[in-house]
Coordinates of C-alpha atoms and ligand atoms in Angstrom, one line a residue:
X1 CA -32.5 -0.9 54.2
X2 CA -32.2 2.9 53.1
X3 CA -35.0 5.1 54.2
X4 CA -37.0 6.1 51.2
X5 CA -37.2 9.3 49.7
X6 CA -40.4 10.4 51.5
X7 CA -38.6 9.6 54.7
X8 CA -35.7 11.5 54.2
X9 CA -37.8 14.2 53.0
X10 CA -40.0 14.4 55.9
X11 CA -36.9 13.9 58.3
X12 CA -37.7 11.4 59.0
X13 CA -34.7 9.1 60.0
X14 CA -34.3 6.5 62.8
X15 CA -33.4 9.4 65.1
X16 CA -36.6 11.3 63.2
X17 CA -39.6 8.9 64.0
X18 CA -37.8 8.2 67.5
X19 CA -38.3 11.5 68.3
X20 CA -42.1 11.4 66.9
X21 CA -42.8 8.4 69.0
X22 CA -41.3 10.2 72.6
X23 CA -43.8 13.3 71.6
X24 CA -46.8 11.0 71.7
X25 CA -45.1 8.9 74.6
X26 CA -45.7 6.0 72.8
X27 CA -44.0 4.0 74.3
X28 CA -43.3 -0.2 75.1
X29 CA -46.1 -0.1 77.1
X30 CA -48.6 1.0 74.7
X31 CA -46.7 -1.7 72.0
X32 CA -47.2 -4.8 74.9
X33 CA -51.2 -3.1 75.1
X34 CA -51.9 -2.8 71.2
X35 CA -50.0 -6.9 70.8
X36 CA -52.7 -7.9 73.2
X37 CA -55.6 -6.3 71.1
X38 CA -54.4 -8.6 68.1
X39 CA -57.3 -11.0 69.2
X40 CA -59.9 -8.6 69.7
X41 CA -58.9 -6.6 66.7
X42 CA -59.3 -9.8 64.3
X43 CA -62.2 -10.3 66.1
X44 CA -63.7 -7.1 64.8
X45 CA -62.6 -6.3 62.2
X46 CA -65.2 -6.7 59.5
X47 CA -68.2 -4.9 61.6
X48 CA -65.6 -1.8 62.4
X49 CA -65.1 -2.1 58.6
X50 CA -68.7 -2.2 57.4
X51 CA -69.6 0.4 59.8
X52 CA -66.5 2.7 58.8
X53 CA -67.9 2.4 54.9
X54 CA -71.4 2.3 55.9
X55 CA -70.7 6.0 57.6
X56 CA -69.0 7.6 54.7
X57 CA -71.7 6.5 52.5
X58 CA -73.8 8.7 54.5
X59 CA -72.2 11.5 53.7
X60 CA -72.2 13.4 49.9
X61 CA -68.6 14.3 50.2
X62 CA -67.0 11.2 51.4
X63 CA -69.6 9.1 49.0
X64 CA -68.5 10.3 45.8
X65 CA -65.5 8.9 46.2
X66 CA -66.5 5.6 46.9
X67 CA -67.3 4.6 43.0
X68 CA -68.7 1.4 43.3
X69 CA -69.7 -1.9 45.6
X70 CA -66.9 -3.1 43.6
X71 CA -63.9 -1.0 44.8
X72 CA -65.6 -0.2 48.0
X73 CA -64.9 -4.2 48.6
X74 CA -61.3 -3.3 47.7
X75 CA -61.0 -0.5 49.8
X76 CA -62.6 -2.9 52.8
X77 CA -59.8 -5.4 52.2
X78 CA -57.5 -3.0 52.4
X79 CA -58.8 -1.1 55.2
X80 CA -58.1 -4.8 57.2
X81 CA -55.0 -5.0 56.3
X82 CA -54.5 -1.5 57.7
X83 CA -56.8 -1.9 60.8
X84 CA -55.0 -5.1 61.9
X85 CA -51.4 -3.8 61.4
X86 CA -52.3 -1.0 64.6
X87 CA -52.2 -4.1 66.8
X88 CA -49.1 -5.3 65.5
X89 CA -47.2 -2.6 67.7
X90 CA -43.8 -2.1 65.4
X91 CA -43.2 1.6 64.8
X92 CA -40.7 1.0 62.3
X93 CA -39.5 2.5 58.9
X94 CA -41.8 0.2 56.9
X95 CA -44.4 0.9 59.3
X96 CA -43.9 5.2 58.6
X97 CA -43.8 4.5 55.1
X98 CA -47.1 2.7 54.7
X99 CA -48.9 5.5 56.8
X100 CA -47.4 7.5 54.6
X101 CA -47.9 6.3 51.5
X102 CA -52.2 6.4 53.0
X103 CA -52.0 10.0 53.3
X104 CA -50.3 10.0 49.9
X105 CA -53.0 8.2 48.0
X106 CA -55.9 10.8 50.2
X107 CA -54.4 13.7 48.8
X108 CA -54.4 12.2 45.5
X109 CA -57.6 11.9 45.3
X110 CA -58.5 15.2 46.3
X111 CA -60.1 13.6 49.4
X112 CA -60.2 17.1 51.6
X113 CA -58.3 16.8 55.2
X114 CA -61.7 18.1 57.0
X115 CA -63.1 14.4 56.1
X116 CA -60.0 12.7 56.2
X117 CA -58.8 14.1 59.7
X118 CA -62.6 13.5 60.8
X119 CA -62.8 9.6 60.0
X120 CA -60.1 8.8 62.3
X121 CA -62.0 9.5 64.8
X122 CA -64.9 7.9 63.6
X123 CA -62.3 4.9 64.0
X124 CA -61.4 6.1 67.6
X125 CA -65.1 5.6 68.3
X126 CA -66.0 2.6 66.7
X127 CA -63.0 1.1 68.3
X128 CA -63.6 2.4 71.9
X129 CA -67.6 1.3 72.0
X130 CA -66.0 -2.1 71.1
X131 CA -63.2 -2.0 74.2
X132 CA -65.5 -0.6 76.6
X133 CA -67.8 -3.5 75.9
X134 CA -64.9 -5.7 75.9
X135 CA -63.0 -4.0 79.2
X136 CA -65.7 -2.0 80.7
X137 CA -65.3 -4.3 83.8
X138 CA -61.6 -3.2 84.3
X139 CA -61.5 0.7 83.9
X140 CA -58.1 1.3 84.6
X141 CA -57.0 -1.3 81.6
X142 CA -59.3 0.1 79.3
X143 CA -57.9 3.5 79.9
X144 CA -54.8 2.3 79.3
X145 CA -56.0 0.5 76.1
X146 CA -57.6 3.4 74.5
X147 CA -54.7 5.6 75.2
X148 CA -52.5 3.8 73.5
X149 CA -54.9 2.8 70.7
X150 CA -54.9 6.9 71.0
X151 CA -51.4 7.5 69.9
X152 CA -51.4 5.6 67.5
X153 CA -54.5 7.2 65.9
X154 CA -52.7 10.7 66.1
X155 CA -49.2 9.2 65.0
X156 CA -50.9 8.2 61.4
X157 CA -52.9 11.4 61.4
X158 CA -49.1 13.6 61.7
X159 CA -48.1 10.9 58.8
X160 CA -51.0 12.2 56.9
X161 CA -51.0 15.2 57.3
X162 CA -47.5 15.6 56.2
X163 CA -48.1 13.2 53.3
X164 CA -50.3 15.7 52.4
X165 CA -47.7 19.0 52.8
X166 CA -45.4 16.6 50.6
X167 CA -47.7 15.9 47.8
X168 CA -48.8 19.7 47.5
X169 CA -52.3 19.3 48.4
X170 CA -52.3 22.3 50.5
X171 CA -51.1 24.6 47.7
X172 CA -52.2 22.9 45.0
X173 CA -55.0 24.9 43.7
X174 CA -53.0 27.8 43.6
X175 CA -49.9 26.1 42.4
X176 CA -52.6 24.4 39.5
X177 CA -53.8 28.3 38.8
X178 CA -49.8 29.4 38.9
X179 CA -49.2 27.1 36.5
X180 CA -52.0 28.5 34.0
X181 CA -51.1 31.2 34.4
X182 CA -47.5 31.1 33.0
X183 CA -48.6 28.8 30.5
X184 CA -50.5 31.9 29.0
X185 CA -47.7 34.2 29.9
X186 CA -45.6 31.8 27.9
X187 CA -47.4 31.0 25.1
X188 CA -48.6 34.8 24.8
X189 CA -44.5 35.8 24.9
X190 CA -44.0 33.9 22.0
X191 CA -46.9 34.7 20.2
X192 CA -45.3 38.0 20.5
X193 CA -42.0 37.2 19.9
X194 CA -43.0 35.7 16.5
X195 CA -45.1 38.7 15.4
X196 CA -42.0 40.8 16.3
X197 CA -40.2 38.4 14.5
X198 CA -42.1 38.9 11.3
X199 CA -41.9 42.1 11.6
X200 CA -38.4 42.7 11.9
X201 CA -37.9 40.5 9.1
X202 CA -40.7 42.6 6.8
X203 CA -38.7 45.8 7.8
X204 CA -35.5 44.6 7.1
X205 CA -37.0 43.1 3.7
X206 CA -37.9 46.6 2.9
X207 CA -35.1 48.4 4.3
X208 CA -33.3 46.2 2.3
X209 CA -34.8 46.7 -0.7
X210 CA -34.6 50.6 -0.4
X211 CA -30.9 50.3 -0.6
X212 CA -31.1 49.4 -4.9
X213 CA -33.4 52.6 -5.5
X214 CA -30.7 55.0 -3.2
X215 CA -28.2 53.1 -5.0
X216 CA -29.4 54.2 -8.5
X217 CA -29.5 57.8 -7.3
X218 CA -26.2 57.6 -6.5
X219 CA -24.9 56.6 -9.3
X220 CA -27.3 59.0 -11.7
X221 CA -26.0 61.8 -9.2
X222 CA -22.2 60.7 -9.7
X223 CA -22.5 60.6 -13.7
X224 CA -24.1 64.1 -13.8
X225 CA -20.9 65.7 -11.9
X226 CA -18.6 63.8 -13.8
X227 CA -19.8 65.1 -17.0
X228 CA -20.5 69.1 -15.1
X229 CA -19.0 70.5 -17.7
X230 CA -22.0 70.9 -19.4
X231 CA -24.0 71.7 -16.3
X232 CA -24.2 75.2 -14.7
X233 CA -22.9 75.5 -11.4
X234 CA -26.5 75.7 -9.6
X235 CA -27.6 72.0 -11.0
X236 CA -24.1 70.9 -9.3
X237 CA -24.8 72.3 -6.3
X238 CA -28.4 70.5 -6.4
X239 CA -26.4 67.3 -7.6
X240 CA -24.0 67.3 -4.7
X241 CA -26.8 67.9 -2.0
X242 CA -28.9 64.9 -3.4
X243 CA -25.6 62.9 -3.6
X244 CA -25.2 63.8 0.2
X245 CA -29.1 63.1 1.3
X246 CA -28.8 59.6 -0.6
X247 CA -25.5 59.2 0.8
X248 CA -27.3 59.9 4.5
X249 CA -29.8 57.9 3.4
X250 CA -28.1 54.3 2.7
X251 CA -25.8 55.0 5.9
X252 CA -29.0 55.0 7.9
X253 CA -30.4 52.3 6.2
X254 CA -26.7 50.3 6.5
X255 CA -27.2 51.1 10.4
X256 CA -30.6 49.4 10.9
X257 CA -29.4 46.0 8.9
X258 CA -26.4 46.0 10.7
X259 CA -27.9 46.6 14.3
X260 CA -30.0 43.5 13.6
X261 CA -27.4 41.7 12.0
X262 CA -25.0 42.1 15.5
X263 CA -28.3 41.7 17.9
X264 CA -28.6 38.0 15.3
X265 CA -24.9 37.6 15.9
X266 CA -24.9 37.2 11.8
X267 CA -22.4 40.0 11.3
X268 CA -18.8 38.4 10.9
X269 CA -16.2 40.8 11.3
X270 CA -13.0 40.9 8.6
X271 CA -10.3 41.9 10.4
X272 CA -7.6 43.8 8.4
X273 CA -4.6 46.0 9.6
X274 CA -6.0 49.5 9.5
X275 CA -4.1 52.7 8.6
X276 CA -6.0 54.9 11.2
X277 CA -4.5 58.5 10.2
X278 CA -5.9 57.5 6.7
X279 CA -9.3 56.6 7.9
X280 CA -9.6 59.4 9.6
X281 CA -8.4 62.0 6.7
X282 CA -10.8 60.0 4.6
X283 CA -13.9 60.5 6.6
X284 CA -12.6 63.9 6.9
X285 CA -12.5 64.6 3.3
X286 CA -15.8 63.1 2.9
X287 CA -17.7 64.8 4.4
X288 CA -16.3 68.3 5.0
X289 CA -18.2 69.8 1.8
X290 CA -21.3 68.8 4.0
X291 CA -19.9 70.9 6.8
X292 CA -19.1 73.9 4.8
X293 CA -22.7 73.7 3.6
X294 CA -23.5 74.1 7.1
X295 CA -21.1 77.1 8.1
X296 CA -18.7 74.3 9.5
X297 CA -15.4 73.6 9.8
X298 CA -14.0 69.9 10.2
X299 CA -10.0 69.9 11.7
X300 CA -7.9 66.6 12.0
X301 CA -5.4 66.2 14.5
X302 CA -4.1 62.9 14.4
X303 CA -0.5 61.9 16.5
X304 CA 2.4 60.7 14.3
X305 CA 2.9 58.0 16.7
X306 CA -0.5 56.0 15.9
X307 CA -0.3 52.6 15.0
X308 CA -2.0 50.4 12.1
X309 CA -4.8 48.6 14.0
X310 CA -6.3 45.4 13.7
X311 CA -10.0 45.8 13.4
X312 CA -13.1 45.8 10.4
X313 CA -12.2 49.1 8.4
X314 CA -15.9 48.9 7.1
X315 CA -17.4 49.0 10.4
X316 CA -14.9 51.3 11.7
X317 CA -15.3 53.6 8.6
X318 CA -19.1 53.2 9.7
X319 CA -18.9 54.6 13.0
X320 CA -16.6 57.3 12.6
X321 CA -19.0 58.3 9.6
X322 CA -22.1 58.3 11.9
X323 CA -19.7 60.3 14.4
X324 CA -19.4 62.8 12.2
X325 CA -22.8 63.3 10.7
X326 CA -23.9 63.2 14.5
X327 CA -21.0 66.4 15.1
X328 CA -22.1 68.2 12.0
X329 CA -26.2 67.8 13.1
X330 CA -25.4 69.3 16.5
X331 CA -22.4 71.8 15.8
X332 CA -25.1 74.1 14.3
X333 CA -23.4 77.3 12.4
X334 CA -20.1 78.6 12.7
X335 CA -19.4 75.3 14.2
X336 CA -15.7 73.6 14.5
X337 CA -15.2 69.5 14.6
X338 CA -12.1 68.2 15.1
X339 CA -11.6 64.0 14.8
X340 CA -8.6 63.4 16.6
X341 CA -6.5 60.1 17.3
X342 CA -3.4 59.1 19.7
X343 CA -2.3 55.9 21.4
X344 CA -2.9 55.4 25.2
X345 CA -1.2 52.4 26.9
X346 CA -2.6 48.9 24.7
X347 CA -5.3 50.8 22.6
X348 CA -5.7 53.9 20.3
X349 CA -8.1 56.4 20.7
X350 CA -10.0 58.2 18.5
X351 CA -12.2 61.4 19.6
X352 CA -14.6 63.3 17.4
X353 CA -15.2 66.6 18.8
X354 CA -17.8 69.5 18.1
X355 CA -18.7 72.6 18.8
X356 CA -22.7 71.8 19.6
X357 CA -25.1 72.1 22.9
X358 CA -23.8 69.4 24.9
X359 CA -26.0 67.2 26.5
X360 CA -27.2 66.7 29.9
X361 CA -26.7 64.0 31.8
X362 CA -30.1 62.8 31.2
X363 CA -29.5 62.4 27.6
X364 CA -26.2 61.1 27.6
X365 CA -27.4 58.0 30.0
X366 CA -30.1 56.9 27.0
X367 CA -27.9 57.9 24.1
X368 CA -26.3 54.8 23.1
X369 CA -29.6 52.4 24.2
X370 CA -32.1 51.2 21.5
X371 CA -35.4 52.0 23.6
X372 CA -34.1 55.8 23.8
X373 CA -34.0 55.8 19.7
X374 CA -37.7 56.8 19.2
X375 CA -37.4 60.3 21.6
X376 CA -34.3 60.8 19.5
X377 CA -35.8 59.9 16.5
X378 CA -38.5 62.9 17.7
X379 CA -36.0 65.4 18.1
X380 CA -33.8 65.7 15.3
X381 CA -36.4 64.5 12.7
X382 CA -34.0 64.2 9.9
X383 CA -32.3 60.7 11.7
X384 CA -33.5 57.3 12.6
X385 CA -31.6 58.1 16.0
X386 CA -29.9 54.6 15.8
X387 CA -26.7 56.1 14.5
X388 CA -25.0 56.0 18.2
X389 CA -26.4 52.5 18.9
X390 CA -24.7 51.0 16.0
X391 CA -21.7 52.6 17.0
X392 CA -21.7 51.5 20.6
X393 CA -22.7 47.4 18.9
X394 CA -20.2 48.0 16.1
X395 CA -17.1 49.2 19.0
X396 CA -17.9 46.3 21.4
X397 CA -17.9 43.5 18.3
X398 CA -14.5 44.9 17.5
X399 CA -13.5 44.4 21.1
X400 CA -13.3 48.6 21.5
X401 CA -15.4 50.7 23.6
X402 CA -17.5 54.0 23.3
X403 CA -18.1 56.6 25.9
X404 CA -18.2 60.7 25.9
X405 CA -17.5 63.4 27.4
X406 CA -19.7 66.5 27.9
X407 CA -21.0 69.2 29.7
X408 CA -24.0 71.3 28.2
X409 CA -23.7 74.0 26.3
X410 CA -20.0 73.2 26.1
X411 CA -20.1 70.6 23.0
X412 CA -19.6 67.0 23.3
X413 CA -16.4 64.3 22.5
X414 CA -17.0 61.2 21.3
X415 CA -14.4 59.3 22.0
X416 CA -13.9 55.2 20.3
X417 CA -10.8 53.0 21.5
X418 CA -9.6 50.1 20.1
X419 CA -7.3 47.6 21.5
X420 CA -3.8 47.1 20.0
X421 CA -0.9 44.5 19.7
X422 CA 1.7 46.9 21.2
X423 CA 3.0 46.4 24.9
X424 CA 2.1 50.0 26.6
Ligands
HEM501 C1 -59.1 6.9 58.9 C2 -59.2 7.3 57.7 C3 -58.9 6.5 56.5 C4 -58.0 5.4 56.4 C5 -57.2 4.8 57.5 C6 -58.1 4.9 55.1 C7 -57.3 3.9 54.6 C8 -57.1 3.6 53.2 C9 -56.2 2.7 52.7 C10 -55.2 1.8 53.5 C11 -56.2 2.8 51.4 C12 -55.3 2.1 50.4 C13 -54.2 3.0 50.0 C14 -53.2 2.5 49.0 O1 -53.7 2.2 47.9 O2 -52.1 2.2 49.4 C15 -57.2 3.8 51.1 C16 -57.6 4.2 49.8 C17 -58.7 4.9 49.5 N1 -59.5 5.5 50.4 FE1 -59.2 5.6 52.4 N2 -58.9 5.7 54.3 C18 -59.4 6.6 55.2 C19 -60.3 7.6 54.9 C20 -61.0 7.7 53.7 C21 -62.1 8.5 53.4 C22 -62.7 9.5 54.4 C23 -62.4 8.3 52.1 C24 -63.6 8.9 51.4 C25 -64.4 8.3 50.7 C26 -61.5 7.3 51.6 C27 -61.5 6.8 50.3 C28 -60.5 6.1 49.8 C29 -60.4 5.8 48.4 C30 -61.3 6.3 47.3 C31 -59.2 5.1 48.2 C32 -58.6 4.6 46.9 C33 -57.5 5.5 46.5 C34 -56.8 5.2 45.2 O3 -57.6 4.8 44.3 O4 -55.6 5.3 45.1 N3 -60.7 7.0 52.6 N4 -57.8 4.2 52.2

């Protein structure tokens, strides 16, 4: 038959509970001494029994276990069977098992090894007044006897003691109080994770809804320099600078939806071949009345050689736009931007340059993280500071990349690339 679970758990194997058995020296010997107790043992059985009960009654620890008469006559009966099986000498699997499966049902109980460990040798003693009333005559033999009776005493108490390692006795108030604890660190985490949950979802509800109101302001804005004629040329300029602050406004707001559209995986991308040059000339156009505002120039440079690219123009359009606003906030006056584009080997690359501080190191490690957004946010008051994040969410979705380049107080280069269908 297969050795159980415990067994081979515990190592112990035929090889295993050989090698226990040299340790003790418990040998054939002791088996021919312990057969030849099978007459005394059943011949004492039942007042080593009474007397082994009738001791842990004494005791406040070892009697609140023993519920009733009732299942103290249980435990007697079974205590027999357990008694008389020491004299039946066969050290075998089934024999390790049982022991084991003792220990096992102790450390269920909570029973603590102090009283455990200590009642086998209340056994020892009740068995060796017994012998030495039985032997006392021959010395030698009763030495011998209560050796071997000995070993096997200390055999079941390594049994039990590792049936108690195996059922995590030893560990288990702690591994009880580890358990509570992550149950609260659990439930506390989600707790959390819901509250941040509903309020993500109360922002973006709001966010949201801001976009209808900026939309009407766009559109009020638009109609009023259509019809300029009848305007004088201060109310455009006032017109055109709310058009641009609503126009900041919604691209902000487009940046926070879409960030926690990608982080939900909800954004689905619609790829289209893009004319790049165009893009770029586009975003140029767009936004280089801002720049002159500012005392700024914006140059394109693109490379005749650029390809149409497969990406999401609307996303794409997105991040060069945030780019750009990004170039025009930190080129400061008499600033120069140039957005650039050429193909490297199996991508295209697009660089927006400006004229502005640079940034240390420091800075440029947090720049395109989330948890870095509310120091940004600090220092250039007018932006949510998520503009770069979206970028760097909005380039990886696309299968493209973000990085830059810069050293301080020589201006920075964003650089975007995006994969393409031609062999390099
Ligand atoms: C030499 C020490 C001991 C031996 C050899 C021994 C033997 C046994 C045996 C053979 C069983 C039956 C196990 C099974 O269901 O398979 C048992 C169960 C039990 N023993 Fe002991 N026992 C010892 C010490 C103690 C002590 C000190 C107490 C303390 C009162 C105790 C209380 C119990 C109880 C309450 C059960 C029932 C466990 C259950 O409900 O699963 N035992 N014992």
């Amino acid at each position: 038959m297969a050795d159980s679970y415990l067994l081979q758990r515990l190592g112990l194997d035929r090889e295993g509970r050989q090698r226990r058995l040299d340790f003790l020296e418990l040998g054939p010997r002791d088996e021919a001494l312990l057969k030849e107790l099978r007459e005394f043992a059943h011949k004492h059985v039942d007042a080593i029994v009474d007397a082994f009960y009738a001791h842990l009654r004494k005791f406040e620890e070892t009697r609140k276990l023993l519920v009733d008469d009732e299942s103290v006559a249980r435990l007697k009966q079974l205590q027999r069977v357990y008694f008389l099986r020491l004299t039946d000498a066969q050290f075998d699997a089934a024999y390790f098992e049982s022991r084991l499966r003792v220990g096992d049902a102790h450390q269920r109980i909570n029973l603590e090894p102090r009283w455990y460990i200590g009642t086998y040798h209340l056994y020892l003693r009740l068995l060796i007044d017994r012998l030495r009333d039985e032997y006392g005559s021959d010395p030698d033999r009763l030495a011998a006897l209560v050796n071997a009776v000995g070993k096997v005493i200390f055999l079941d108490i390594g049994l039990a003691i590792d049936a108690y390692i195996t059922g995590g006795y030893v560990e288990r108030e702690l591994a009880q109080e580890y358990r509570r604890i992550a149950e609260v660190a659990e439930r506390t985490l989600k707790e959390k994770a819901e509250v941040e949950r509903m309020k993500t979802d109360l922002s973006n509800m709001i966010v949201h809804d801001l976009k209808g109101p900026i939309g009407g302001i766009l559109t009020v804005t638009q109609l009023a320099l259509r019809k300029r004629g009848g305007n004088p040329e201060s109310n455009v300029k006032r017109f055109e600078q709310i058009q641009r602050s609503a126009r900041d406004l919604l691209r902000m707001i487009e940046n926070l939806l879409e960030i926690d559209q990608m982080e939900g995986d909800r954004l689905e991308l619609r790829v289209e071949p893009v004319d790049i040059a165009a893009l770029i000339e586009e975003c140029a156009s767009e936004y280089r009345a801002a720049a002159e505002m500012a005392g700024q120039t914006i140059a394109v440079n693109v490379d005749a050689d650029v390809p149409i690219v497969e990406c999401d123009l609307w996303l794409l359009r997105r991040v060069l736009n945030n780019l750009v606003v990004n170039a025009i906030r930190h080129s400061g006056a008499m600033g120069s931007i140039e957005l650039s584009a050429c193909q490297a080997p199996r991508r295209i690359e697009i660089r927006v340059r400006d004229s502005g501080r640079g940034l240390s190191m420091d800075d440029q490690s947090q720049l395109f993280q989330k948890h870095g957004a509310g120091e940004r946010r600090a220092k250039n008051r007018d932006d949510t500071g998520l503009g770069l994040v979206f970028c760097k969410m909005a380039m990886e979705l696309m299968g493209g990349t973000i990085g830059l380049e810069s050293v301080p107080g020589q201006g920075a280069v964003f650089m975007v690339s995006l994969p393409t269908l031609e062999s390099d």
